[in-house]
Short mmCIF file of N, CA and C in Angstrom, two decimals:
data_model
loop_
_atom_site.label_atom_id
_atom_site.label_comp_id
_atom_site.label_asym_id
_atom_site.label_seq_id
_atom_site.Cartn_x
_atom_site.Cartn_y
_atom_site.Cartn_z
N UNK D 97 -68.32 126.98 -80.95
CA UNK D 97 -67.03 126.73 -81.58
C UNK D 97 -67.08 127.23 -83.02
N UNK D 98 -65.63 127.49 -83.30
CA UNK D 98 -65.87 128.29 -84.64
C UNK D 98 -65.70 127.30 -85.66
N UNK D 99 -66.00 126.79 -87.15
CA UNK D 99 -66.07 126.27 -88.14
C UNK D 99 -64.77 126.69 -89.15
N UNK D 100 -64.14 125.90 -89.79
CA UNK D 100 -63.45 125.96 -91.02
C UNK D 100 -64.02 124.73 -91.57
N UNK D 101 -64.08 125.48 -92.57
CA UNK D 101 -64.90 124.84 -93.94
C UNK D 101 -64.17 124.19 -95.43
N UNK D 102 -64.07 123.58 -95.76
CA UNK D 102 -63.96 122.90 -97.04
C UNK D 102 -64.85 122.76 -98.29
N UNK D 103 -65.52 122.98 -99.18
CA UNK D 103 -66.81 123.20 -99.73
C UNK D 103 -66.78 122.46 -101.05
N UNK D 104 -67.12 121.16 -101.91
CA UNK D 104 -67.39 120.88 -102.88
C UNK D 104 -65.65 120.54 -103.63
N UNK D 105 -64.81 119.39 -102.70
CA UNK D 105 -63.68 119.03 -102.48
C UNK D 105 -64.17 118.05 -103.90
N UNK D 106 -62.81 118.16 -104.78
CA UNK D 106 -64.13 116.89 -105.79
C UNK D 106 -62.69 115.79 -106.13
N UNK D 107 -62.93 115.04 -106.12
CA UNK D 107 -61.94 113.78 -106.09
C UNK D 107 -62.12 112.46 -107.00
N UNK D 108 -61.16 112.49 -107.70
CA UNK D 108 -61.07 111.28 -108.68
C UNK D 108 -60.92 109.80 -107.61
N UNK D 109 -61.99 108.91 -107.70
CA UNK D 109 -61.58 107.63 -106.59
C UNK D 109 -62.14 106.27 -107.49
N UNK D 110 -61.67 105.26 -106.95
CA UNK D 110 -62.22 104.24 -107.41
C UNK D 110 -62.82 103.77 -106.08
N UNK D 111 -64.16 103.80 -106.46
CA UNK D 111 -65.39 103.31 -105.38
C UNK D 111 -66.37 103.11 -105.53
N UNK D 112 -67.12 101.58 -105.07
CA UNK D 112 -68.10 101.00 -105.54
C UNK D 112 -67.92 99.70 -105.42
N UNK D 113 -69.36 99.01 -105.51
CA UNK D 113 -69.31 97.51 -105.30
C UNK D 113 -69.57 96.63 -106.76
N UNK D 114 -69.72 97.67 -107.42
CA UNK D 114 -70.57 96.56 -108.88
C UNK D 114 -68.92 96.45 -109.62
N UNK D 115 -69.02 95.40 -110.44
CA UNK D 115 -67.99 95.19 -111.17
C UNK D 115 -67.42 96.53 -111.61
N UNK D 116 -68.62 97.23 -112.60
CA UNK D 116 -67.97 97.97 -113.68
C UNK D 116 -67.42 99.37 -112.67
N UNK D 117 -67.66 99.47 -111.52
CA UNK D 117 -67.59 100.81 -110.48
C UNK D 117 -66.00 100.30 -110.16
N UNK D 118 -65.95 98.94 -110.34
CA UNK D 118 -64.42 98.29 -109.60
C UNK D 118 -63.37 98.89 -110.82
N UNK D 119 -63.40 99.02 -112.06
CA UNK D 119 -62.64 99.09 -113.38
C UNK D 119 -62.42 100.80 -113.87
N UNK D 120 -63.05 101.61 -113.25
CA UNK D 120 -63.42 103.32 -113.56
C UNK D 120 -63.10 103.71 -111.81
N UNK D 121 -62.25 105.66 -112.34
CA UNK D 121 -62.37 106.26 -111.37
C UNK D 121 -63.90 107.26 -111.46
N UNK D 122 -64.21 107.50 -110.23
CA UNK D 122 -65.47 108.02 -110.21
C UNK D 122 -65.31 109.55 -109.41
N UNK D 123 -65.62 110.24 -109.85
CA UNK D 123 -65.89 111.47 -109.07
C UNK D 123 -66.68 111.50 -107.73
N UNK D 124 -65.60 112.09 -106.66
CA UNK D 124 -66.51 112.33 -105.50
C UNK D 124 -66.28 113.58 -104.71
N UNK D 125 -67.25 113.98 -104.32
CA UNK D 125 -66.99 115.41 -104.10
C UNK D 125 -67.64 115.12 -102.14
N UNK D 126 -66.91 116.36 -101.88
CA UNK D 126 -66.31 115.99 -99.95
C UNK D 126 -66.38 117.85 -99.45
N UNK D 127 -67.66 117.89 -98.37
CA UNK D 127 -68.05 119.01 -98.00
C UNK D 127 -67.52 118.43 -96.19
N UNK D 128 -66.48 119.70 -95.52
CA UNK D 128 -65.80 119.12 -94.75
C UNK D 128 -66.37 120.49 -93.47
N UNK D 129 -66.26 120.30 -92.47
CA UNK D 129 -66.91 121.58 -91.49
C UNK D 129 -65.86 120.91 -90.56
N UNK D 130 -65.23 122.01 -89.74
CA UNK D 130 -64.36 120.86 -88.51
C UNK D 130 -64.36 122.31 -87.48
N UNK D 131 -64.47 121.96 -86.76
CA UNK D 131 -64.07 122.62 -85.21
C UNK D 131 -63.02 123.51 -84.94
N UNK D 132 -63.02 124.48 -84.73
CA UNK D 132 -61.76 125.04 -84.66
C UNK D 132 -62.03 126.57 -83.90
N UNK D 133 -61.13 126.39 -82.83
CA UNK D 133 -61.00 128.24 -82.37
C UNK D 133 -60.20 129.46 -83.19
N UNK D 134 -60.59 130.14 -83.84
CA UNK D 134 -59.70 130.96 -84.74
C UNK D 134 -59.94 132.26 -84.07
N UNK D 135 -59.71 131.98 -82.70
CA UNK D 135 -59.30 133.42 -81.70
C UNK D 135 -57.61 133.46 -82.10
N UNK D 136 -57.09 132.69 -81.78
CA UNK D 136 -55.54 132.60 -81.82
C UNK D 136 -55.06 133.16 -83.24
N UNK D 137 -55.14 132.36 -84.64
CA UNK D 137 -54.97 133.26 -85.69
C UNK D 137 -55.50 134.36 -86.16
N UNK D 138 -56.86 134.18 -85.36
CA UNK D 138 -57.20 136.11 -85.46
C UNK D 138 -56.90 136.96 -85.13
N UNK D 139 -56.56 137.06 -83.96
CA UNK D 139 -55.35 137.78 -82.83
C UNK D 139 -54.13 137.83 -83.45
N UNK D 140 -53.11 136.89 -84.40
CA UNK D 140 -51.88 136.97 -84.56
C UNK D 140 -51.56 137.28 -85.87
N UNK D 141 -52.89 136.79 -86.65
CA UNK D 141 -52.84 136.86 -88.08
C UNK D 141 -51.51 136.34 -88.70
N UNK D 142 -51.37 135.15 -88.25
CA UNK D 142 -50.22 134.04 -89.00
C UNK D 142 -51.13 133.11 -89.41
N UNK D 143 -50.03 132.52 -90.70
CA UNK D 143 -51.23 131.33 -90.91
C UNK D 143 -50.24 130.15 -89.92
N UNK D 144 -48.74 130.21 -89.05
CA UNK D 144 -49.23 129.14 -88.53
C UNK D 144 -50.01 128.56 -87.54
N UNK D 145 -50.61 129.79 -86.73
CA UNK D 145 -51.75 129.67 -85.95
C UNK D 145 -53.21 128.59 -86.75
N UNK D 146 -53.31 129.00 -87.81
CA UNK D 146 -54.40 128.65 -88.06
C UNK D 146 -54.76 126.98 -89.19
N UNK D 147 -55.64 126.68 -88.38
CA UNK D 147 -56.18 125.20 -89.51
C UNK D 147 -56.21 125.61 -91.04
N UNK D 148 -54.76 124.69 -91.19
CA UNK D 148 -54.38 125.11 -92.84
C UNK D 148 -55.34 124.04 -93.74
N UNK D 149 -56.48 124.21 -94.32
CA UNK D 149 -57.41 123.77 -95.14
C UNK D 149 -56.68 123.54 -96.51
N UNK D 150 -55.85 123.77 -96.73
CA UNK D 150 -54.89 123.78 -98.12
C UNK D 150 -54.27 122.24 -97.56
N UNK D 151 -53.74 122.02 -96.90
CA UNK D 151 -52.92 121.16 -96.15
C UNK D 151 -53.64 119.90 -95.94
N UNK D 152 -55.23 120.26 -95.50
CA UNK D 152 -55.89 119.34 -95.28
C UNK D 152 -56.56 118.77 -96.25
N UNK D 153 -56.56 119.53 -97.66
CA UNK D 153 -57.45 119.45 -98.89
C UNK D 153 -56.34 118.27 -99.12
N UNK D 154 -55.13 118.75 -99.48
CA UNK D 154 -53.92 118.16 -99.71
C UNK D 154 -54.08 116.44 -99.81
N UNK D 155 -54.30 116.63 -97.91
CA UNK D 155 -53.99 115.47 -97.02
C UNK D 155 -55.47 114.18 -98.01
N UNK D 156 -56.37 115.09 -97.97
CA UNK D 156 -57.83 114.40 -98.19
C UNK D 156 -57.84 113.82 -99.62
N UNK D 157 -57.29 114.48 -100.52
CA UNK D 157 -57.14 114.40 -101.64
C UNK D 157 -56.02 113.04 -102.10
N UNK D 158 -54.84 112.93 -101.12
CA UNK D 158 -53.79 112.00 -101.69
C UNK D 158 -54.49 110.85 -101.15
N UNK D 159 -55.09 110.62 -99.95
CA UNK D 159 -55.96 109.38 -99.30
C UNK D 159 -56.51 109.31 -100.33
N UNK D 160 -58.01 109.76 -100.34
CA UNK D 160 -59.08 109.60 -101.29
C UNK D 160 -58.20 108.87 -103.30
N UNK D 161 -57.59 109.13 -103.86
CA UNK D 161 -56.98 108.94 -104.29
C UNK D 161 -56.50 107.79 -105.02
N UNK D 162 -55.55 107.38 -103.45
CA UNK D 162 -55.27 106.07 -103.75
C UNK D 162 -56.56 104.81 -102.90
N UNK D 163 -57.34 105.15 -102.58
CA UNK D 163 -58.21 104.46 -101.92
C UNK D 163 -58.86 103.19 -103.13
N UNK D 164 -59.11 102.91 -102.20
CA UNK D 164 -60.43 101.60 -103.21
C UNK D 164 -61.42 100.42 -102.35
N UNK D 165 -62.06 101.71 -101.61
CA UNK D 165 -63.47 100.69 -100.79
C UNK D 165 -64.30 100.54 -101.32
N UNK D 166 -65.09 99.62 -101.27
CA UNK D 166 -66.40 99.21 -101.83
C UNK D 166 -67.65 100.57 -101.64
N UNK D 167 -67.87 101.25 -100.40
CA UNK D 167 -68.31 102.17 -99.34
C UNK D 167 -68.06 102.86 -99.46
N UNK D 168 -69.22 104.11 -99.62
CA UNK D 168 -68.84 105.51 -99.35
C UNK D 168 -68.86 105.54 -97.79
N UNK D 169 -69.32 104.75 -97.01
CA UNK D 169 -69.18 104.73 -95.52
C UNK D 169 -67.93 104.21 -95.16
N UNK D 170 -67.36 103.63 -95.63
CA UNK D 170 -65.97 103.70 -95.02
C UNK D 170 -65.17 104.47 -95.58
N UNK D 171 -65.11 104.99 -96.58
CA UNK D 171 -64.01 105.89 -96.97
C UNK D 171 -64.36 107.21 -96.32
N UNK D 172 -65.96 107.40 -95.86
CA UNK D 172 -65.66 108.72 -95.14
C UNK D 172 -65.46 108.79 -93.92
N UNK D 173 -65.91 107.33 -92.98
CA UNK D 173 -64.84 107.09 -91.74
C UNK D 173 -63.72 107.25 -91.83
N UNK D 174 -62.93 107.19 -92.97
CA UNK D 174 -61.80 106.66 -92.99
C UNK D 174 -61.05 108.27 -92.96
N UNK D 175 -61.50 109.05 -93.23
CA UNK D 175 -61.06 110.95 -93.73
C UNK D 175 -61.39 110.92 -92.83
N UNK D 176 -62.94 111.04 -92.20
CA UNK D 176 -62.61 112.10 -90.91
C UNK D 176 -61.75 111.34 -89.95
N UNK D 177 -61.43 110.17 -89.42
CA UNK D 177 -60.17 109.75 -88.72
C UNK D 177 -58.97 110.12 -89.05
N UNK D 178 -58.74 110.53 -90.54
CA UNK D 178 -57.17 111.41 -90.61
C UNK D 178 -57.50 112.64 -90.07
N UNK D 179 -58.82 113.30 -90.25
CA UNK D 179 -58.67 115.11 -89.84
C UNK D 179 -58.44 115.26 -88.79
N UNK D 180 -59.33 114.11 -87.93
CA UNK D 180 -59.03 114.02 -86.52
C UNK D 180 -57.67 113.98 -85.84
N UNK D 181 -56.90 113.04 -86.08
CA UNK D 181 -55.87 112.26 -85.61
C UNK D 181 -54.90 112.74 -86.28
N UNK D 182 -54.88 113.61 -87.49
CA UNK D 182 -53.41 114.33 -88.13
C UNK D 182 -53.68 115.92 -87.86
N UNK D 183 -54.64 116.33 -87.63
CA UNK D 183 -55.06 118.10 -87.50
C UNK D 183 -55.39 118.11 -86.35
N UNK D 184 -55.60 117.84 -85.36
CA UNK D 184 -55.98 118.37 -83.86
C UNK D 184 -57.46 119.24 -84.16
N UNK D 185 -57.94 118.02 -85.02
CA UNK D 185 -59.59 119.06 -85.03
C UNK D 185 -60.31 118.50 -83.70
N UNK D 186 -61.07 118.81 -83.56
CA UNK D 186 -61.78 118.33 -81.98
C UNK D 186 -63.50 117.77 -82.62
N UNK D 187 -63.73 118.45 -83.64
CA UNK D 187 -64.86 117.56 -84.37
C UNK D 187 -64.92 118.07 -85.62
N UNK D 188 -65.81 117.00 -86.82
CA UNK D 188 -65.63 117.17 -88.14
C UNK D 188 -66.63 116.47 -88.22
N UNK D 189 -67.51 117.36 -89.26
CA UNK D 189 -68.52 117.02 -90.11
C UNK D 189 -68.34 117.03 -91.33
N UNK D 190 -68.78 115.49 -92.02
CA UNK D 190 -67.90 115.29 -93.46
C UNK D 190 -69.07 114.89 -94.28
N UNK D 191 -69.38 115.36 -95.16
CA UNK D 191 -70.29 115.22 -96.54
C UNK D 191 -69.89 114.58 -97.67
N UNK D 192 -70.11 113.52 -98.04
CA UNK D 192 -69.57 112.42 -98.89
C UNK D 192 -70.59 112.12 -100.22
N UNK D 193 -70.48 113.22 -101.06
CA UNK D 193 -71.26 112.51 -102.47
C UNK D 193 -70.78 112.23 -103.31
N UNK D 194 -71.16 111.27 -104.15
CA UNK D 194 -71.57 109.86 -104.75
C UNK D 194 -72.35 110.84 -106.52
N UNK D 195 -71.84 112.14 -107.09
CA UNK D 195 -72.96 112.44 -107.98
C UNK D 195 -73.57 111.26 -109.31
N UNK D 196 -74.17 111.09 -109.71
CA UNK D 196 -74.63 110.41 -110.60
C UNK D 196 -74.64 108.68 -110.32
N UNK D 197 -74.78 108.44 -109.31
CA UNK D 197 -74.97 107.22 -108.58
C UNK D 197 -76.23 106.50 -109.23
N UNK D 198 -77.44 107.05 -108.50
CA UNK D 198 -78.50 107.50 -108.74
C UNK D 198 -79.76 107.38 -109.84
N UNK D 199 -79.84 107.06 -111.06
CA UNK D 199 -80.69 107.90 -112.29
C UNK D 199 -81.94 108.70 -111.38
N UNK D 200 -81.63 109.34 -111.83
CA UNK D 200 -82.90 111.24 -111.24
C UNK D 200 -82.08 111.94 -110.00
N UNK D 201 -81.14 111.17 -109.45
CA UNK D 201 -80.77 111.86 -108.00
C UNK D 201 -79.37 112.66 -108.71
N UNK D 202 -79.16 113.92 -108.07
CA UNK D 202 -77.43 114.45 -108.70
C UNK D 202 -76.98 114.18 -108.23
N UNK D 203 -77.11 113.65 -106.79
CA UNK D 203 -75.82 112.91 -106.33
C UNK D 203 -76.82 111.95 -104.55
N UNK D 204 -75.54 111.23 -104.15
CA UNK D 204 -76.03 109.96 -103.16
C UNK D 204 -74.96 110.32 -102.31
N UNK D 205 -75.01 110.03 -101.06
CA UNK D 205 -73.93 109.70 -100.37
C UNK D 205 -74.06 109.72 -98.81
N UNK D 206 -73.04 109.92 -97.89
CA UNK D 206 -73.63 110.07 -96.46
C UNK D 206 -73.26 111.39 -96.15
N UNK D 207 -73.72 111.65 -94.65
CA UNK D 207 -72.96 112.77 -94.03
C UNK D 207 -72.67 112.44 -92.56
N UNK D 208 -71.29 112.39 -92.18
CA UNK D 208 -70.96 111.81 -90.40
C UNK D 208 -70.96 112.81 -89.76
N UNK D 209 -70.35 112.86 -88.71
CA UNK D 209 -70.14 113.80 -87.53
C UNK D 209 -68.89 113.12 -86.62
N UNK D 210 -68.06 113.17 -85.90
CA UNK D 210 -67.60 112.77 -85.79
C UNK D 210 -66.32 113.52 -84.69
N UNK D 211 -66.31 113.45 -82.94
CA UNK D 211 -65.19 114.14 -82.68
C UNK D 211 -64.47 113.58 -81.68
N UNK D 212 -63.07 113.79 -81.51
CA UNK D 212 -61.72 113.18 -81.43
C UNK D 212 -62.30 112.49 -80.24
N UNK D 213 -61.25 111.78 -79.95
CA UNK D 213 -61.56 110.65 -78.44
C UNK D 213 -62.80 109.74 -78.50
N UNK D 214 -63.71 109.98 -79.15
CA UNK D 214 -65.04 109.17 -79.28
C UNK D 214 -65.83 107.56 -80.21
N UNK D 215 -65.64 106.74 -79.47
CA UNK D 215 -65.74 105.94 -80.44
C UNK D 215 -67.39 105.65 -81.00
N UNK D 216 -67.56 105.29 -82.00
CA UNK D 216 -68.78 105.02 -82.87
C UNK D 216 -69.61 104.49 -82.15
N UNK D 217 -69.47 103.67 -80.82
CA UNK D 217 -70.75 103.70 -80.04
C UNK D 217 -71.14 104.98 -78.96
N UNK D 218 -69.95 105.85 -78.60
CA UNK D 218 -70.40 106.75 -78.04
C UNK D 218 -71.21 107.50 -78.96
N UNK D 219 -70.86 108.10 -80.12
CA UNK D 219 -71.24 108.84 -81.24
C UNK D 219 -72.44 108.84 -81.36
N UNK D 220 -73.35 107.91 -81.62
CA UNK D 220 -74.58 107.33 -82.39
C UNK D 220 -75.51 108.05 -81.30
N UNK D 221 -75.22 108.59 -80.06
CA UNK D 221 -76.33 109.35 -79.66
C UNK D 221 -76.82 110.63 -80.00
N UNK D 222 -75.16 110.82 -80.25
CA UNK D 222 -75.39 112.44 -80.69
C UNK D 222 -76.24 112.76 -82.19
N UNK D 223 -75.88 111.34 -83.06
CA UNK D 223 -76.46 111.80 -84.62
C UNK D 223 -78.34 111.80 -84.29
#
């Protein structure tokens, strides 16, 4: 399957569990890979054939945003369930850092996997 990519998405959020993480927005930056056949917009060369990444930056960006989880694990459950369920991606791999979390690390965070119809106990075999 072919890949569209998102690369170093960087997002103003309020996220974190310590007091002072609750009072500051924090920078987080969101590396996105999702599933996609781009026989169809290659063949037609429209963009409405094709997974509009502008659209989805968009989409990722106004969530992330107004968000405010404690978790970088739920807020990046929480994205790839929109890419899924608003883009007809069929799977998405989402990279969630956290830079300066850390002292010595440049950045912390997770990375999921994640594709449509599947719930988190099916999932966990594949990671």
């Amino acid at each position: 399957m072919d890949k569209v990519f998102i690369e170093a998405l960087e997002i103003e959020a309020l996220i974190g569990i310590y007091d002072w993480e609750r009072r500051i927005r924090q920078a987080l930056v969101f590396d996105i890979e999702m599933a996609f056949d781009n026989r169809v917009p290659a063949a037609s060369d429209a963009i409405e054939d094709t997974l509009n990444y502008k659209d989805i930056s968009r989409r990722v960006e106004e969530y992330v945003s107004q968000s405010g989880f404690g978790l970088v694990e739920t807020l990046a459950e929480r994205v790839a369930e929109i890419i899924l369920d608003e883009f007809g991606v069929s799977h998405v791999r989402l990279k969630l850092s956290k830079p300066g979390a850390v002292r010595g690390a440049r950045a912390v965070g997770v990375i999921i996997e994640r594709s449509a119809g599947r719930s988190p106990e099916g999932i966990s075999g594949l990671l």
